[in-house]
XYZ file of N, CA and C in Angstrom:
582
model
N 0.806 -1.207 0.000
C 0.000 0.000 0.000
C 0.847 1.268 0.000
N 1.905 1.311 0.758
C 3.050 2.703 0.835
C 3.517 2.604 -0.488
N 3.900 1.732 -1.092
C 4.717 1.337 -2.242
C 3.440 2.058 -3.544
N 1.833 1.941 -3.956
C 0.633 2.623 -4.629
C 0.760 4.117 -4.300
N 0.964 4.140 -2.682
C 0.366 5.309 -2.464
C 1.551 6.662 -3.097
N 2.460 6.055 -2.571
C 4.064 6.568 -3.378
C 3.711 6.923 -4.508
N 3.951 5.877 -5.638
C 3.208 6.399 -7.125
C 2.310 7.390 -7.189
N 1.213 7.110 -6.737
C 0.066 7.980 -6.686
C 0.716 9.578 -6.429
N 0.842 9.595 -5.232
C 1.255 11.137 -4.590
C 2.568 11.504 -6.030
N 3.648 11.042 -5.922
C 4.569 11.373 -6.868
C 3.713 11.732 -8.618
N 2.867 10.969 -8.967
C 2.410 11.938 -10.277
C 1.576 12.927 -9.896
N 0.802 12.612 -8.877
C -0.071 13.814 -8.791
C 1.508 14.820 -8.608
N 2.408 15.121 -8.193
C 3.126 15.828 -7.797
C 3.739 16.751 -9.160
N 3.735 15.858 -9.957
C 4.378 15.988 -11.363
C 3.463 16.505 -12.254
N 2.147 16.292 -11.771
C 0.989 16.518 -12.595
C 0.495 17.844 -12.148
N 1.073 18.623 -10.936
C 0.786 20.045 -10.396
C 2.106 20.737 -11.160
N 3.568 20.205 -11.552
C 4.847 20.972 -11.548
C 4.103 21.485 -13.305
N 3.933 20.489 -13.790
C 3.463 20.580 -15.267
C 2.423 21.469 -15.552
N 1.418 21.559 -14.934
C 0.415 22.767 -14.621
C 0.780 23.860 -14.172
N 1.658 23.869 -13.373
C 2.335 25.523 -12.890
C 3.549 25.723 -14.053
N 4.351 24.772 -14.667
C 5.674 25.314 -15.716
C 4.049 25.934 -16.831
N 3.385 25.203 -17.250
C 2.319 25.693 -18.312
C 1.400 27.322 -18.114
N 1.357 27.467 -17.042
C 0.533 28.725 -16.796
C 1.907 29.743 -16.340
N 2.918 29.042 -15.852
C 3.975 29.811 -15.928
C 4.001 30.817 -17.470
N 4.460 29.543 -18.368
C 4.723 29.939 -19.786
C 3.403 31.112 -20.290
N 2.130 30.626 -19.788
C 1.537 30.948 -20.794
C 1.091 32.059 -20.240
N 1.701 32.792 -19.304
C 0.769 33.970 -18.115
C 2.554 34.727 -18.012
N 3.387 34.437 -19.373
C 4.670 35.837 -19.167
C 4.189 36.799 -18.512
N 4.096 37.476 -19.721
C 3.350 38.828 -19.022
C 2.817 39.277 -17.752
N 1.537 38.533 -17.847
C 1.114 38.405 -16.210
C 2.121 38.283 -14.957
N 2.794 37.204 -15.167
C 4.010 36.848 -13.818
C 4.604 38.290 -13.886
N 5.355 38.859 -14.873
C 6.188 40.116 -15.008
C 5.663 40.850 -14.181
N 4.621 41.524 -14.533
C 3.602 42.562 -14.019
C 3.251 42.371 -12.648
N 3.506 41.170 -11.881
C 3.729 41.348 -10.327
C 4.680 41.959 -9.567
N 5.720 41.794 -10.507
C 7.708 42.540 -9.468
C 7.327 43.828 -10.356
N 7.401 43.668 -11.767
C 7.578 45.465 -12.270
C 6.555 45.280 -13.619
N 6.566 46.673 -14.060
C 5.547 46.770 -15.039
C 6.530 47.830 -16.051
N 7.256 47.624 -17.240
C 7.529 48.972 -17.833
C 6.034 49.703 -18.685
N 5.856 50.703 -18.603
C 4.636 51.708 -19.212
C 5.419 52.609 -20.286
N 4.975 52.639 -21.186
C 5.204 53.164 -22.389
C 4.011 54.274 -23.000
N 4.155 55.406 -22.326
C 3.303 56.991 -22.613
C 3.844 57.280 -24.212
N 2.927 57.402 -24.738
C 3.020 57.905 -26.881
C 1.905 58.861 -26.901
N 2.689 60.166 -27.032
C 2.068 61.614 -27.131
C 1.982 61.438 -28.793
N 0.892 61.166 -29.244
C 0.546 60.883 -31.163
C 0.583 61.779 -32.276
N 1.372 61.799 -32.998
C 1.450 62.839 -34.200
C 2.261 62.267 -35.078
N 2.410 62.898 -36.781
C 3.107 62.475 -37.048
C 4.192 63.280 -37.955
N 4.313 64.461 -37.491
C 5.744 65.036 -37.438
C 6.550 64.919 -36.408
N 5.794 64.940 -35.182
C 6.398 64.191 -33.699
C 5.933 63.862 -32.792
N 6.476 62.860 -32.123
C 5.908 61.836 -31.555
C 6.656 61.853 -29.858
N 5.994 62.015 -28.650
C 6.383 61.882 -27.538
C 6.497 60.397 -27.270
N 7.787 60.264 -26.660
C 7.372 58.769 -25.508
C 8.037 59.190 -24.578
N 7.968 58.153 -23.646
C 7.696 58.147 -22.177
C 7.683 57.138 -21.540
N 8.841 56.474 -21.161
C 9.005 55.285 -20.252
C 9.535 55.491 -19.040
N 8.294 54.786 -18.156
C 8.606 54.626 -16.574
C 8.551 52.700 -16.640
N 8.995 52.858 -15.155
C 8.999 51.348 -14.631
C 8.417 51.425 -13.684
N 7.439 50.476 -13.670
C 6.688 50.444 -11.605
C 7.128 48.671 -11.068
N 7.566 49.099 -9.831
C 7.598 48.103 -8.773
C 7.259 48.558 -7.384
N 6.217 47.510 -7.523
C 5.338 47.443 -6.076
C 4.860 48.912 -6.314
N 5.559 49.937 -5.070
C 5.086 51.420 -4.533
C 5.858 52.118 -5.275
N 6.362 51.899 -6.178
C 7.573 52.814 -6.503
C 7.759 52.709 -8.438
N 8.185 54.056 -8.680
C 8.317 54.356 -10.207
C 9.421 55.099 -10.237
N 9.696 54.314 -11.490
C 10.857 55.011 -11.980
C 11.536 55.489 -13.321
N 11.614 56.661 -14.091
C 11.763 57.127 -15.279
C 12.573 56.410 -15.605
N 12.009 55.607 -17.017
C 13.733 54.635 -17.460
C 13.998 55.844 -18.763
N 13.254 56.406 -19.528
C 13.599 57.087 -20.330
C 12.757 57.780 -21.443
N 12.733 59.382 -21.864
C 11.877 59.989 -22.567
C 12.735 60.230 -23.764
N 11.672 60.713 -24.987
C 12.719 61.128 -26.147
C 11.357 61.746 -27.350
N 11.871 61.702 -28.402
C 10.586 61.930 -29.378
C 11.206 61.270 -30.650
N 10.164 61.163 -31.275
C 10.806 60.673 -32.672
C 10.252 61.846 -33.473
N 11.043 62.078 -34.548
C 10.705 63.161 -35.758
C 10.536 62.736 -36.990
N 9.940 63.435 -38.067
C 9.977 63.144 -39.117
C 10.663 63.862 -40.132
N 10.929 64.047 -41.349
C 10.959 64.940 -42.059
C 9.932 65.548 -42.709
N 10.339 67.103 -42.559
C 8.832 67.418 -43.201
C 8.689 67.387 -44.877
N 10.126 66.974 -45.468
C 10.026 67.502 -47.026
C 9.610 65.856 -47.435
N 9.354 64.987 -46.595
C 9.168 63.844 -47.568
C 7.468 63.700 -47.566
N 7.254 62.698 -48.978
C 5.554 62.631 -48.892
C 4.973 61.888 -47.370
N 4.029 61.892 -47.721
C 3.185 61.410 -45.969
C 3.760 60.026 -45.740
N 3.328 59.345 -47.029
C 3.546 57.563 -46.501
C 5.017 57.519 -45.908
N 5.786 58.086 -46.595
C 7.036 58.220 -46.202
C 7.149 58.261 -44.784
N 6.975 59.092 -44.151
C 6.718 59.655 -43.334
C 6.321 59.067 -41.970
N 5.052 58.534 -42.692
C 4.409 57.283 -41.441
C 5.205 56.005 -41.526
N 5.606 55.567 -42.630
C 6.956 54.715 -42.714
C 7.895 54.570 -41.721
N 8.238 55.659 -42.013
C 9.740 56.700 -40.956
C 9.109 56.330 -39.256
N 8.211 56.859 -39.141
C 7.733 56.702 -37.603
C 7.463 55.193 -37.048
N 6.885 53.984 -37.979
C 6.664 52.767 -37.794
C 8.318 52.595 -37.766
N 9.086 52.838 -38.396
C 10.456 52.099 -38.473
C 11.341 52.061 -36.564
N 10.935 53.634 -36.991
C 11.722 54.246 -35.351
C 10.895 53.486 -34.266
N 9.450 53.839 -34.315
C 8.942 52.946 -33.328
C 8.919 51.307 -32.636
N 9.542 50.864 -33.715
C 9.232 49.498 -33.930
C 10.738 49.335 -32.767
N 11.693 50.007 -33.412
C 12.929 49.434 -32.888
C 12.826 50.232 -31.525
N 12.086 51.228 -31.308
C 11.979 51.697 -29.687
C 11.536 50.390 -28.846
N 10.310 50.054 -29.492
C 9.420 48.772 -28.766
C 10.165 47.571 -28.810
N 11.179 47.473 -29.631
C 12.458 46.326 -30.002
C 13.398 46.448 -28.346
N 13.676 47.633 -28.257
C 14.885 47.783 -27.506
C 14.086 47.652 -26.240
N 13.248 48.915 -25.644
C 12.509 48.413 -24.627
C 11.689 47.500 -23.585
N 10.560 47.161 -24.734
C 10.214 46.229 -24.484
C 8.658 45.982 -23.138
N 8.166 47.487 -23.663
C 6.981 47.808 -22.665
C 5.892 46.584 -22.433
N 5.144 46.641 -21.355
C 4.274 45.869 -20.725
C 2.941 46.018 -20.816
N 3.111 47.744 -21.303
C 1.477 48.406 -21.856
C 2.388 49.708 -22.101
N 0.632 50.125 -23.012
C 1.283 51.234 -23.140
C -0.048 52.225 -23.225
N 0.383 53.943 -23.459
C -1.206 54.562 -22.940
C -0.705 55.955 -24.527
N -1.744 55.557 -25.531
C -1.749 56.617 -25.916
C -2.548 57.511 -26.084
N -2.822 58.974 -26.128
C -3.774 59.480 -25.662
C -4.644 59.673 -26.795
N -6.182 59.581 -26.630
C -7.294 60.010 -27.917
C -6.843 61.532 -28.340
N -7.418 61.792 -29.067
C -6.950 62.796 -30.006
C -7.701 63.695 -29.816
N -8.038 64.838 -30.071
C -9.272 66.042 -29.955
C -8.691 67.257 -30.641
N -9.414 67.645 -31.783
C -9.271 69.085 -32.190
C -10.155 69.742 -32.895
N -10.546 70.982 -32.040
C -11.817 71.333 -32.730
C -11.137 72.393 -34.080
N -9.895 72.945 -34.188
C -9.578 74.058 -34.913
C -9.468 73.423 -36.338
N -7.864 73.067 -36.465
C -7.322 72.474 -37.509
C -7.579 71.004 -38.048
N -8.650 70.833 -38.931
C -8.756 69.439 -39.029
C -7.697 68.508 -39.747
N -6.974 69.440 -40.819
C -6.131 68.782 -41.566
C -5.229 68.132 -40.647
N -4.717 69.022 -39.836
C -3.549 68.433 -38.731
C -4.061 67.547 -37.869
N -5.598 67.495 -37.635
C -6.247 66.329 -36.617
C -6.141 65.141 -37.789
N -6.161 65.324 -38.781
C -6.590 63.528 -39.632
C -4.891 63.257 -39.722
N -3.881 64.496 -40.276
C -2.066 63.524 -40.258
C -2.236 62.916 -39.033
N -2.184 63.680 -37.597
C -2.263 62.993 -36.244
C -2.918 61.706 -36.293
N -4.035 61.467 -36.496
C -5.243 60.710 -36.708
C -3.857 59.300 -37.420
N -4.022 59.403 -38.964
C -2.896 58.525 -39.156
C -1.588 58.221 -38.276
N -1.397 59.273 -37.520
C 0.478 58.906 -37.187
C 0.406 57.624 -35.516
N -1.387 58.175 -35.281
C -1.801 57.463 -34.120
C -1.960 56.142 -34.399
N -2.940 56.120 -36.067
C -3.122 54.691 -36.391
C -2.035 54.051 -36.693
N -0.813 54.218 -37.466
C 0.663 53.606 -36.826
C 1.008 52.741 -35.909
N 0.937 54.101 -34.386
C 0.894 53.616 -33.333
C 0.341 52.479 -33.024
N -0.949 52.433 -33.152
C -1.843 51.368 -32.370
C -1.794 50.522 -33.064
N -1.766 50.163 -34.896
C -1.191 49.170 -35.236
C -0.207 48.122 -34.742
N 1.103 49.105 -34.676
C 2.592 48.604 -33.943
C 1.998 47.904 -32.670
N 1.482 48.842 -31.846
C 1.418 47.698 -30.308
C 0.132 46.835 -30.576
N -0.357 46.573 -31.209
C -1.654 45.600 -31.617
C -0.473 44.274 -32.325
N 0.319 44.837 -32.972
C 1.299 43.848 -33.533
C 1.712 42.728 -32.180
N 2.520 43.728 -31.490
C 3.741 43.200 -30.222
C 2.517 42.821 -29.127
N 1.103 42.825 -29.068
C 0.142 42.216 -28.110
C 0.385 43.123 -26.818
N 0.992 44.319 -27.259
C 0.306 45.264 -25.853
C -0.362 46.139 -25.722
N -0.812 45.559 -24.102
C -2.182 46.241 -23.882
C -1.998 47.651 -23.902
N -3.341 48.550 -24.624
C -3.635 50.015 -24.441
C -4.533 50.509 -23.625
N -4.160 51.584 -23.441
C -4.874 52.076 -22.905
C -4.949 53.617 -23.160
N -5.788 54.057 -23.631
C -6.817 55.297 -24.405
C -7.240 56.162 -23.505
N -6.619 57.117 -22.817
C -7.702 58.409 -22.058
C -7.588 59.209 -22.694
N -8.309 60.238 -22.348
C -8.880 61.602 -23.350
C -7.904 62.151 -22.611
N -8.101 63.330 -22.910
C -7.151 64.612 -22.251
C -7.967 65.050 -20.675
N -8.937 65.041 -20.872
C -9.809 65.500 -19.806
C -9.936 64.435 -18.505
N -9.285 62.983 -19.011
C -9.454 61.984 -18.088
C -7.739 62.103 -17.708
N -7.147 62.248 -18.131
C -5.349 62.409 -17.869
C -5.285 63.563 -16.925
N -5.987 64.901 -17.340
C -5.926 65.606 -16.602
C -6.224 65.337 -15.091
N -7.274 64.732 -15.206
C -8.052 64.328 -14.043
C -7.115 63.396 -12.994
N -6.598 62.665 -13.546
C -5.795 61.099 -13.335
C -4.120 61.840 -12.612
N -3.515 63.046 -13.150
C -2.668 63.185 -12.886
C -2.615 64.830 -12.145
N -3.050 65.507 -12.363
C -4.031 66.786 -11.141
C -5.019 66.750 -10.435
N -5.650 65.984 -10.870
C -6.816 65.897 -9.785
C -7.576 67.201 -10.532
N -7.641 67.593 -11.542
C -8.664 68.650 -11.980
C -9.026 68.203 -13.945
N -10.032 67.949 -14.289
C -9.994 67.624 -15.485
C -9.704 68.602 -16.832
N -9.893 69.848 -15.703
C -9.287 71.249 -16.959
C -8.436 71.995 -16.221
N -7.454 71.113 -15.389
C -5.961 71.874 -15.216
C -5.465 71.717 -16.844
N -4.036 73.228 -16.376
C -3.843 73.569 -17.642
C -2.423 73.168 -17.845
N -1.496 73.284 -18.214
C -0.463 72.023 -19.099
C 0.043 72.434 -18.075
N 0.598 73.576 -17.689
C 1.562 73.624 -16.468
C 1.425 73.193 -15.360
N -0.113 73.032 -14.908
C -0.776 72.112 -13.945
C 0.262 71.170 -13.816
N -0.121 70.017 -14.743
C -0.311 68.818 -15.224
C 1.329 68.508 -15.100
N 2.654 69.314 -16.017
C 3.714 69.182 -16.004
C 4.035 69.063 -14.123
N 3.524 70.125 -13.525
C 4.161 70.071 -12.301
C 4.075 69.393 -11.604
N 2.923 68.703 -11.751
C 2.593 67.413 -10.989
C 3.094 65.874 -11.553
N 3.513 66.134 -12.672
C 4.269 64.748 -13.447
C 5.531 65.106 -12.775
N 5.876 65.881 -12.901
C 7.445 66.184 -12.043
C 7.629 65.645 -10.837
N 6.526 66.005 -9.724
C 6.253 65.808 -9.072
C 6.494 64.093 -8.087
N 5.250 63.483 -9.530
C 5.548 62.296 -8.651
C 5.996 61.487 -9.266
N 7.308 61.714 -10.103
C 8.260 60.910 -11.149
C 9.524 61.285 -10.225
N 9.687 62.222 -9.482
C 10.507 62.845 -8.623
C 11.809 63.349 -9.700
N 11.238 63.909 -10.712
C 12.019 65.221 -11.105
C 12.267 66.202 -11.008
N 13.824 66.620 -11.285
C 13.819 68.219 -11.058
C 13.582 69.436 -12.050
N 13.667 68.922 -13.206
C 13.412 69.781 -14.420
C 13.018 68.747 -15.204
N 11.245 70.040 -15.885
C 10.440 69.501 -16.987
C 11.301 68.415 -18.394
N 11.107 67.454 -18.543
C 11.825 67.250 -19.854
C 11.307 67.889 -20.501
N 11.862 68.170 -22.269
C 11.973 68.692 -23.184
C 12.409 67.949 -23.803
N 11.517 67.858 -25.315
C 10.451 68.863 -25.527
C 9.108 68.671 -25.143
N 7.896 69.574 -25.208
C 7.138 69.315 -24.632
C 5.971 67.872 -24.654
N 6.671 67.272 -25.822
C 5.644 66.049 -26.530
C 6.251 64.829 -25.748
N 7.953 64.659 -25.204
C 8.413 63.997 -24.379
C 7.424 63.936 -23.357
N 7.451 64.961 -22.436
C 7.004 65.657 -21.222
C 5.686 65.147 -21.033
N 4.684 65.029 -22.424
C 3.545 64.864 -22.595
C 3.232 63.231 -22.588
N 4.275 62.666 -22.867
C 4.475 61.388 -22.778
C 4.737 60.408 -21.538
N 5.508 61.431 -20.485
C 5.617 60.869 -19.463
C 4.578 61.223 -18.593
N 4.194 61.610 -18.812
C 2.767 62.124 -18.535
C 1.445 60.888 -18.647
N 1.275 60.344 -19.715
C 0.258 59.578 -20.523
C 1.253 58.286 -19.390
N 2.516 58.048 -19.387
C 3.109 56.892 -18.498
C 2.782 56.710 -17.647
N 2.641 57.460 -16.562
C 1.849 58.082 -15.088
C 0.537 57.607 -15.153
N -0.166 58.040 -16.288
C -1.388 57.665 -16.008
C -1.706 56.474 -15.987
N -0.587 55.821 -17.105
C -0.807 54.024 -17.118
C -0.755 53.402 -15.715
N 0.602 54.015 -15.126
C 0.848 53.859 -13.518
C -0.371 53.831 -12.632
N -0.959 54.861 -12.628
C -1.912 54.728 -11.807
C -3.433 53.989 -12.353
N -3.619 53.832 -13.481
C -4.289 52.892 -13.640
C -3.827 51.354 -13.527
N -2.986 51.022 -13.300
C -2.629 49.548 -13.004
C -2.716 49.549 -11.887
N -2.147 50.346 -10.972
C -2.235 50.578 -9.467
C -3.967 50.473 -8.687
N -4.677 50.974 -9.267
C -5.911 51.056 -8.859
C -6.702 49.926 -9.652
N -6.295 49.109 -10.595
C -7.194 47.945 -11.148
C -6.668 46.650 -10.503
């Protein structure tokens, strides 16, 4: 009977390691996102483009790095959005974000410049729809909200308080960076509170 029961207990044993290596594998992501989370903020356009990478663990964040990508303005559009998928791709290559938050778009003035944006966004969300990371979409009025506590604080608001609790001492530059680490923050605190 010790000699059955042995067997028995030993596969069941083997039959739990195999179930945890499997949800191991198949829950990456997930496991990651318990020790740290990198967030990837994309301020959308497509002459230029903000990003914005923080890292969260547990209580704590930390700027791994801001920048922008540019375009040229003398080449045709496709070109252009080309140019930005290329750069982006190898940002998301090197990095290697966990999510990412880019912000909806809104313009009541200039429409021409809302539909290039419009494209340089659809890019965007292509690319991380590619690499399977998650987005996440707030308006301006919900970012505001999320990172001042006022939904029509005004950019300087908003900068001082990204400074704030990124624990910087000076705004990055330029302002589409800035705007990016910004949209990062907010990812932050939406993971934090879900």
């Amino acid at each position: 009977d010790r000699e059955v029961f042995r067997r028995e207990w030993t596969k069941m044993l083997y039959c739990y390691i195999v179930i945890f290596i499997i949800l191991q594998l198949n829950n990456r992501h997930a496991s990651r996102t318990l020790l740290s989370m990198r967030i990837l903020g994309i301020d959308p356009g497509f002459a230029t483009i903000g990003l914005g990478l923080i890292e969260t663990q547990k209580n704590s964040m930390k700027v791994i790095d801001w920048c922008t990508i540019t375009t040229k303005p003398g080449l045709p559009f496709a070109s252009r959005l080309a140019e930005l998928a290329k750069d982006l791709q190898s940002y998301i290559d090197e990095h290697k974000p966990d999510l990412a938050v880019v912000e909806k778009i809104f313009f009541s003035n200039n429409q021409q410049t809302a539909i290039g944006v419009a494209h340089g966004r659809g890019v965007v969300l292509s690319l991380l729809g590619q690499h399977n990371i998650e987005v996440l979409e707030p308006t301006p009025n919900e970012l505001k909200l999320a990172i001042a506590g006022d939904g029509r604080a005004d950019k300087k608001q908003v900068q001082a308080m990204v400074m704030r609790h990124l624990k910087l001492t000076e705004l990055p530059q330029p302002d589409d960076a800035a705007d990016a680490l910004g949209l990062a923050l907010f990812g932050a605190f939406q993971h934090k509170w879900s």
